[in-house]
mmCIF file of C-alpha atoms in Angstrom:
data_model
loop_
_atom_site.group_PDB
_atom_site.id
_atom_site.type_symbol
_atom_site.label_atom_id
_atom_site.label_comp_id
_atom_site.label_asym_id
_atom_site.label_seq_id
_atom_site.Cartn_x
_atom_site.Cartn_y
_atom_site.Cartn_z
ATOM 1 C CA MET A 127 129.537 -64.008 10.835
ATOM 2 C CA MET A 128 127.261 -67.017 10.001
ATOM 3 C CA TRP A 129 125.404 -65.103 7.668
ATOM 4 C CA LYS A 130 128.709 -64.368 5.410
ATOM 5 C CA MET A 131 129.845 -68.046 5.948
ATOM 6 C CA LEU A 132 126.361 -69.031 4.566
ATOM 7 C CA GLU A 133 126.945 -66.318 1.698
ATOM 8 C CA GLN A 134 130.250 -67.867 0.905
ATOM 9 C CA GLN A 135 128.891 -71.343 0.999
ATOM 10 C CA LEU A 136 126.559 -70.532 -1.683
ATOM 11 C CA GLY A 137 128.574 -68.622 -3.818
ATOM 12 C CA GLU A 138 131.035 -71.368 -3.908
ATOM 13 C CA ALA A 139 128.012 -74.131 -4.780
ATOM 14 C CA GLY A 140 127.251 -71.566 -8.114
ATOM 15 C CA PRO A 141 123.754 -71.132 -9.364
ATOM 16 C CA PRO A 142 121.418 -73.478 -9.572
ATOM 17 C CA ASN A 143 120.953 -75.923 -12.552
ATOM 18 C CA LYS A 144 118.025 -74.617 -14.556
ATOM 19 C CA SER A 145 118.076 -77.271 -16.812
ATOM 20 C CA TRP A 146 116.478 -79.694 -13.912
ATOM 21 C CA PRO A 147 113.608 -80.675 -13.371
ATOM 22 C CA PRO A 148 112.049 -79.929 -17.154
ATOM 23 C CA GLY A 149 109.921 -77.309 -17.398
ATOM 24 C CA ASP A 150 106.941 -79.937 -17.859
ATOM 25 C CA LEU A 151 107.889 -81.057 -14.534
ATOM 26 C CA TRP A 152 108.520 -78.132 -12.774
ATOM 27 C CA LYS A 153 106.535 -76.864 -9.783
ATOM 28 C CA PRO A 154 106.963 -74.154 -7.916
ATOM 29 C CA SER A 155 109.000 -74.231 -4.204
ATOM 30 C CA ARG A 156 105.922 -74.109 -1.803
ATOM 31 C CA THR A 157 108.296 -74.363 1.800
ATOM 32 C CA MET A 158 110.269 -71.624 1.553
ATOM 33 C CA CYS A 159 108.891 -69.156 3.150
ATOM 34 C CA THR A 160 110.561 -65.850 5.267
ATOM 35 C CA SER A 161 107.477 -65.702 7.642
ATOM 36 C CA LEU A 162 103.836 -66.789 8.515
ATOM 37 C CA THR A 163 102.119 -64.186 6.297
ATOM 38 C CA THR A 164 104.351 -65.194 3.680
ATOM 39 C CA CYS A 165 103.563 -68.728 3.820
ATOM 40 C CA GLU A 166 99.824 -68.107 3.966
ATOM 41 C CA TRP A 167 100.047 -66.021 1.018
ATOM 42 C CA LYS A 168 101.579 -68.909 -1.033
ATOM 43 C CA LYS A 169 99.343 -71.643 0.399
ATOM 44 C CA VAL A 170 96.055 -69.463 -0.903
ATOM 45 C CA PHE A 171 97.499 -68.334 -4.188
ATOM 46 C CA TYR A 172 98.433 -72.122 -5.294
ATOM 47 C CA GLU A 173 95.514 -73.226 -3.988
ATOM 48 C CA LYS A 174 93.021 -71.080 -5.979
ATOM 49 C CA MET A 175 95.390 -70.974 -9.180
ATOM 50 C CA GLU A 176 95.045 -74.662 -9.395
ATOM 51 C CA VAL A 177 91.428 -74.098 -9.242
ATOM 52 C CA ALA A 178 91.318 -71.789 -11.832
ATOM 53 C CA LYS A 179 94.306 -72.657 -14.030
ATOM 54 C CA PRO A 180 94.984 -76.637 -13.509
ATOM 55 C CA ALA A 181 96.561 -76.523 -16.685
ATOM 56 C CA ASP A 182 99.481 -74.236 -15.911
ATOM 57 C CA SER A 183 102.260 -73.782 -13.591
ATOM 58 C CA TRP A 184 102.388 -70.833 -11.504
ATOM 59 C CA GLU A 185 104.694 -69.580 -9.060
ATOM 60 C CA LEU A 186 104.475 -66.720 -6.289
ATOM 61 C CA ILE A 187 107.803 -64.472 -5.703
ATOM 62 C CA ILE A 188 108.135 -61.912 -2.728
ATOM 63 C CA ASP A 189 110.313 -59.441 -4.051
ATOM 64 C CA PRO A 190 110.604 -56.363 -1.855
ATOM 65 C CA ASN A 191 112.813 -54.478 -4.404
ATOM 66 C CA LEU A 192 109.931 -54.302 -7.273
ATOM 67 C CA LYS A 193 109.204 -50.905 -8.473
ATOM 68 C CA PRO A 194 105.940 -49.692 -9.900
ATOM 69 C CA ASN A 195 105.479 -49.034 -13.548
ATOM 70 C CA GLU A 196 109.080 -50.741 -13.851
ATOM 71 C CA LEU A 197 108.483 -53.544 -16.138
ATOM 72 C CA VAL A 198 110.148 -56.253 -18.045
ATOM 73 C CA PRO A 199 108.892 -56.546 -21.642
ATOM 74 C CA GLY A 200 106.110 -58.973 -21.485
ATOM 75 C CA TRP A 201 105.282 -58.581 -17.898
ATOM 76 C CA LYS A 202 101.710 -56.762 -16.709
ATOM 77 C CA GLN A 203 101.439 -55.045 -13.710
ATOM 78 C CA TYR A 204 98.395 -54.837 -10.795
ATOM 79 C CA LEU A 205 98.257 -52.751 -7.682
ATOM 80 C CA GLU A 206 96.002 -53.612 -4.931
ATOM 81 C CA GLN A 207 95.845 -49.992 -3.407
ATOM 82 C CA HIS A 208 93.287 -50.536 -0.467
ATOM 83 C CA ALA A 209 94.286 -53.798 1.412
ATOM 84 C CA SER A 210 93.881 -54.435 5.245
ATOM 85 C CA GLY A 211 96.379 -55.068 7.445
ATOM 86 C CA ARG A 212 97.906 -55.035 11.313
ATOM 87 C CA PHE A 213 101.424 -53.837 11.747
ATOM 88 C CA HIS A 214 103.839 -54.912 14.741
ATOM 89 C CA CYS A 215 106.692 -52.352 15.627
ATOM 90 C CA SER A 216 109.894 -54.612 15.986
ATOM 91 C CA TRP A 217 111.601 -52.198 18.454
ATOM 92 C CA CYS A 218 108.396 -51.127 20.807
ATOM 93 C CA TRP A 219 106.051 -53.518 19.962
ATOM 94 C CA HIS A 220 103.398 -51.249 19.299
ATOM 95 C CA THR A 221 100.248 -52.294 17.114
ATOM 96 C CA TRP A 222 98.711 -50.510 14.144
ATOM 97 C CA GLN A 223 95.683 -51.404 11.878
ATOM 98 C CA SER A 224 95.864 -49.797 8.481
ATOM 99 C CA ALA A 225 93.160 -49.669 5.727
ATOM 100 C CA HIS A 226 96.002 -48.514 3.458
ATOM 101 C CA VAL A 227 98.571 -51.262 2.602
ATOM 102 C CA VAL A 228 99.716 -51.212 -0.695
ATOM 103 C CA ILE A 229 100.771 -54.521 -2.599
ATOM 104 C CA LEU A 230 101.983 -54.331 -5.763
ATOM 105 C CA PHE A 231 102.213 -57.638 -8.426
ATOM 106 C CA HIS A 232 104.080 -58.310 -11.639
ATOM 107 C CA MET A 233 103.294 -61.242 -13.406
ATOM 108 C CA HIS A 234 104.365 -62.943 -16.637
ATOM 109 C CA LEU A 235 102.568 -66.120 -18.447
ATOM 110 C CA ASP A 236 104.636 -68.180 -20.959
ATOM 111 C CA HIS A 237 101.988 -69.686 -23.014
ATOM 112 C CA ALA A 238 104.412 -71.731 -24.865
ATOM 113 C CA ARG A 239 105.522 -73.595 -21.601
ATOM 114 C CA ARG A 240 102.168 -73.173 -19.894
ATOM 115 C CA MET A 241 104.467 -71.314 -16.761
ATOM 116 C CA GLY A 242 103.569 -68.338 -14.890
ATOM 117 C CA SER A 243 105.427 -66.041 -12.436
ATOM 118 C CA VAL A 244 104.294 -63.308 -10.231
ATOM 119 C CA ARG A 245 106.426 -61.106 -8.273
ATOM 120 C CA MET A 246 104.899 -59.389 -5.000
ATOM 121 C CA ARG A 247 105.753 -56.653 -2.815
ATOM 122 C CA VAL A 248 103.861 -55.538 -0.074
ATOM 123 C CA PHE A 249 104.787 -52.040 1.303
ATOM 124 C CA LYS A 250 105.770 -51.574 4.705
ATOM 125 C CA GLN A 251 104.887 -48.265 7.039
ATOM 126 C CA LEU A 252 106.854 -46.724 9.897
ATOM 127 C CA CYS A 253 105.883 -46.927 13.434
ATOM 128 C CA TYR A 254 104.945 -43.484 14.497
ATOM 129 C CA GLU A 255 105.221 -44.066 18.151
ATOM 130 C CA CYS A 256 108.863 -44.878 19.020
ATOM 131 C CA GLY A 257 109.825 -42.514 15.505
ATOM 132 C CA THR A 258 112.624 -45.099 14.854
ATOM 133 C CA ALA A 259 113.494 -45.689 11.237
ATOM 134 C CA ARG A 260 112.405 -49.383 10.991
ATOM 135 C CA LEU A 261 109.888 -50.311 8.519
ATOM 136 C CA ASP A 262 107.928 -52.955 9.468
ATOM 137 C CA GLU A 263 105.832 -55.726 7.411
ATOM 138 C CA SER A 264 101.882 -56.277 8.121
ATOM 139 C CA SER A 265 100.231 -59.431 8.853
ATOM 140 C CA MET A 266 96.689 -60.441 7.191
ATOM 141 C CA LEU A 267 94.208 -62.301 8.398
ATOM 142 C CA GLU A 268 93.690 -65.729 6.187
ATOM 143 C CA GLU A 269 90.271 -64.197 4.753
ATOM 144 C CA ASN A 270 91.829 -61.013 3.678
ATOM 145 C CA ILE A 271 94.367 -62.565 1.948
ATOM 146 C CA GLU A 272 91.914 -65.070 0.108
ATOM 147 C CA GLY A 273 90.095 -61.679 -1.300
ATOM 148 C CA LEU A 274 93.679 -60.378 -2.180
ATOM 149 C CA VAL A 275 94.495 -63.402 -4.177
ATOM 150 C CA ASP A 276 91.113 -63.713 -5.687
ATOM 151 C CA ASN A 277 91.194 -59.867 -7.142
ATOM 152 C CA LEU A 278 94.982 -60.926 -8.090
ATOM 153 C CA ILE A 279 93.752 -63.517 -10.051
ATOM 154 C CA THR A 280 91.018 -61.857 -11.610
ATOM 155 C CA SER A 281 93.932 -59.400 -13.041
ATOM 156 C CA LEU A 282 95.504 -62.113 -14.201
ATOM 157 C CA ARG A 283 92.770 -63.306 -15.950
ATOM 158 C CA GLU A 284 92.194 -60.250 -17.547
ATOM 159 C CA GLN A 285 96.048 -59.328 -18.675
ATOM 160 C CA CYS A 286 97.642 -62.735 -19.101
ATOM 161 C CA TYR A 287 94.944 -64.708 -20.104
ATOM 162 C CA GLY A 288 92.345 -62.275 -22.393
ATOM 163 C CA GLU A 289 89.759 -63.451 -20.383
ATOM 164 C CA ASP A 290 86.522 -61.454 -18.351
ATOM 165 C CA GLY A 291 88.151 -61.560 -14.928
ATOM 166 C CA GLY A 292 84.695 -60.321 -13.353
ATOM 167 C CA GLN A 293 84.192 -58.133 -10.876
ATOM 168 C CA TYR A 294 87.275 -57.169 -8.189
ATOM 169 C CA ARG A 295 86.490 -56.908 -4.557
ATOM 170 C CA ILE A 296 86.985 -53.545 -1.885
ATOM 171 C CA HIS A 297 88.581 -54.984 1.322
ATOM 172 C CA VAL A 298 87.996 -52.033 3.583
ATOM 173 C CA ALA A 299 84.227 -51.691 3.969
ATOM 174 C CA SER A 300 84.307 -53.781 7.006
ATOM 175 C CA ARG A 301 86.787 -52.008 8.376
ATOM 176 C CA PRO A 302 86.580 -48.876 10.383
ATOM 177 C CA ASP A 303 88.899 -45.365 9.463
ATOM 178 C CA ARG A 304 90.172 -44.419 12.718
ATOM 179 C CA GLY A 305 92.070 -41.491 11.351
ATOM 180 C CA PRO A 306 93.436 -39.883 8.323
ATOM 181 C CA HIS A 307 96.380 -41.773 6.569
ATOM 182 C CA ARG A 308 99.931 -40.377 7.391
ATOM 183 C CA ALA A 309 101.666 -40.716 4.179
ATOM 184 C CA GLU A 310 105.188 -39.414 5.669
ATOM 185 C CA PHE A 311 105.022 -42.901 7.371
ATOM 186 C CA CYS A 312 104.266 -44.934 4.368
ATOM 187 C CA GLU A 313 106.628 -46.550 2.120
ATOM 188 C CA ALA A 314 104.183 -46.528 -0.767
ATOM 189 C CA CYS A 315 103.661 -42.949 -0.100
ATOM 190 C CA GLN A 316 107.216 -41.941 0.152
ATOM 191 C CA GLU A 317 107.946 -43.769 -3.529
ATOM 192 C CA GLY A 318 105.189 -41.843 -5.400
ATOM 193 C CA ILE A 319 102.471 -44.327 -5.364
ATOM 194 C CA VAL A 320 99.233 -42.318 -4.905
ATOM 195 C CA HIS A 321 97.032 -44.983 -3.776
ATOM 196 C CA TRP A 322 92.878 -43.887 -3.619
ATOM 197 C CA LYS A 323 90.516 -44.516 -0.660
ATOM 198 C CA PRO A 324 87.430 -45.774 -1.564
ATOM 199 C CA SER A 325 84.745 -43.598 -1.246
ATOM 200 C CA GLU A 326 81.801 -44.103 1.427
ATOM 201 C CA LYS A 327 79.241 -44.810 -1.645
ATOM 202 C CA LEU A 328 81.318 -47.167 -3.151
ATOM 203 C CA LEU A 329 81.948 -48.851 0.402
ATOM 204 C CA GLU A 330 78.029 -49.318 0.561
ATOM 205 C CA GLU A 331 77.392 -50.651 -2.992
ATOM 206 C CA GLU A 332 80.321 -53.387 -2.064
ATOM 207 C CA ALA A 333 78.333 -54.329 1.538
ATOM 208 C CA THR A 334 75.193 -54.060 -0.784
ATOM 209 C CA THR A 335 76.290 -57.077 -3.097
ATOM 210 C CA ASP A 336 77.696 -59.299 -0.134
ATOM 211 C CA THR A 337 74.592 -59.321 1.334
ATOM 212 C CA PHE A 338 72.261 -58.956 -1.215
ATOM 213 C CA SER A 339 71.719 -62.660 -2.138
ATOM 214 C CA GLU A 340 71.089 -63.371 1.685
ATOM 215 C CA ALA A 341 68.910 -60.822 2.267
ATOM 216 C CA SER A 342 66.629 -61.054 -0.562
ATOM 217 C CA ARG A 343 65.775 -64.747 -0.167
ATOM 218 C CA PRO A 344 62.732 -64.151 2.311
ATOM 219 C CA ARG A 345 61.197 -61.349 0.168
ATOM 220 C CA ALA A 346 61.790 -63.962 -3.029
ATOM 221 C CA GLN A 347 60.187 -66.836 -1.460
ATOM 222 C CA SER A 348 56.979 -65.377 0.139
ATOM 223 C CA GLY A 349 56.102 -63.414 -3.373
ATOM 224 C CA SER A 350 54.594 -60.509 -1.553
ATOM 225 C CA GLY A 351 56.183 -57.754 0.726
ATOM 226 C CA TYR A 352 55.628 -59.665 3.972
ATOM 227 C CA ASN A 353 57.598 -62.849 5.833
ATOM 228 C CA PHE A 354 54.689 -64.227 7.487
ATOM 229 C CA PHE A 355 57.460 -66.569 9.261
ATOM 230 C CA SER A 356 59.314 -63.538 10.765
ATOM 231 C CA LEU A 357 59.689 -63.075 14.397
ATOM 232 C CA ARG A 358 56.814 -60.759 14.678
ATOM 233 C CA TRP A 359 54.381 -62.702 12.876
ATOM 234 C CA CYS A 360 55.219 -65.554 14.716
ATOM 235 C CA PHE A 361 54.612 -63.629 18.125
ATOM 236 C CA PHE A 362 51.311 -62.441 16.898
ATOM 237 C CA TRP A 363 50.361 -66.166 16.043
ATOM 238 C CA ALA A 364 51.294 -67.218 19.340
ATOM 239 C CA SER A 365 49.271 -64.495 21.055
ATOM 240 C CA LEU A 366 46.034 -65.229 18.772
ATOM 241 C CA CYS A 367 46.540 -68.662 19.772
ATOM 242 C CA LEU A 368 46.324 -68.105 23.701
ATOM 243 C CA LEU A 369 43.493 -65.444 22.957
ATOM 244 C CA LEU A 370 41.253 -68.026 21.372
ATOM 245 C CA GLY A 371 42.124 -70.619 23.843
ATOM 246 C CA TYR A 372 41.623 -68.131 26.541
ATOM 247 C CA LEU A 373 37.879 -67.256 24.956
ATOM 248 C CA GLN A 374 37.260 -70.907 24.656
ATOM 249 C CA PHE A 375 38.092 -71.770 28.270
ATOM 250 C CA SER A 376 35.935 -69.120 29.339
ATOM 251 C CA PHE A 377 32.704 -69.982 27.217
ATOM 252 C CA ARG A 378 32.900 -73.384 28.489
ATOM 253 C CA SER A 379 33.474 -71.999 31.989
ATOM 254 C CA SER A 380 29.962 -69.961 31.732
ATOM 255 C CA ALA A 381 28.431 -72.831 29.874
ATOM 256 C CA PHE A 382 28.633 -75.226 32.943
ATOM 257 C CA LEU A 383 27.574 -72.074 35.405
#
């Protein structure tokens, strides 16, 4: 009843006046969030877009009815196929981790008005424990959301700005796969989205790329294949000093005798 009364009040109020504020002063609303994860997505997206494209205004809209490959003219699509998220069943309280979360983005940039819009849909999964027909949303860590937003901005640069966006990141390299993906419980699979899982070789390359700079620094500073400040060499130098001290003490003792 409360929902019906609210809908009637909104209907009587009519649609919002789109002529105000002017386009140059328009900024997307950052307070209307339906969940904690939604708020986190918008927070990270707005912060990163202000750095990437400070001259343009971008909004992020959660659209659960977004369809793959059904684009309005002028819009572009980006599909994140292998995100990692945790699901929580609202019926039996069962939780599970999935490395097969699919996220769909539709994006558009009005170059004349310098305003852009991104519509986003995170596909849900059914709980395989209780068997209820409830599609549950996923929750993600902030660090995962930041990496996924980086991928989105990479796609925005390429498709909306014609720039070289850089390299896309894979977000399941540190997530062990505990079992096969069950397509019958996946909303994306049921809608015909074939999402791939990165090969082991690709995951190894991703992990190597992340740690290459840190791993290569000691070798670059030493100028050779040995790092004389490693733990093994520290033990060696300490043992050598003790041995020299012992020999010196023994030599002095024998001299007094």
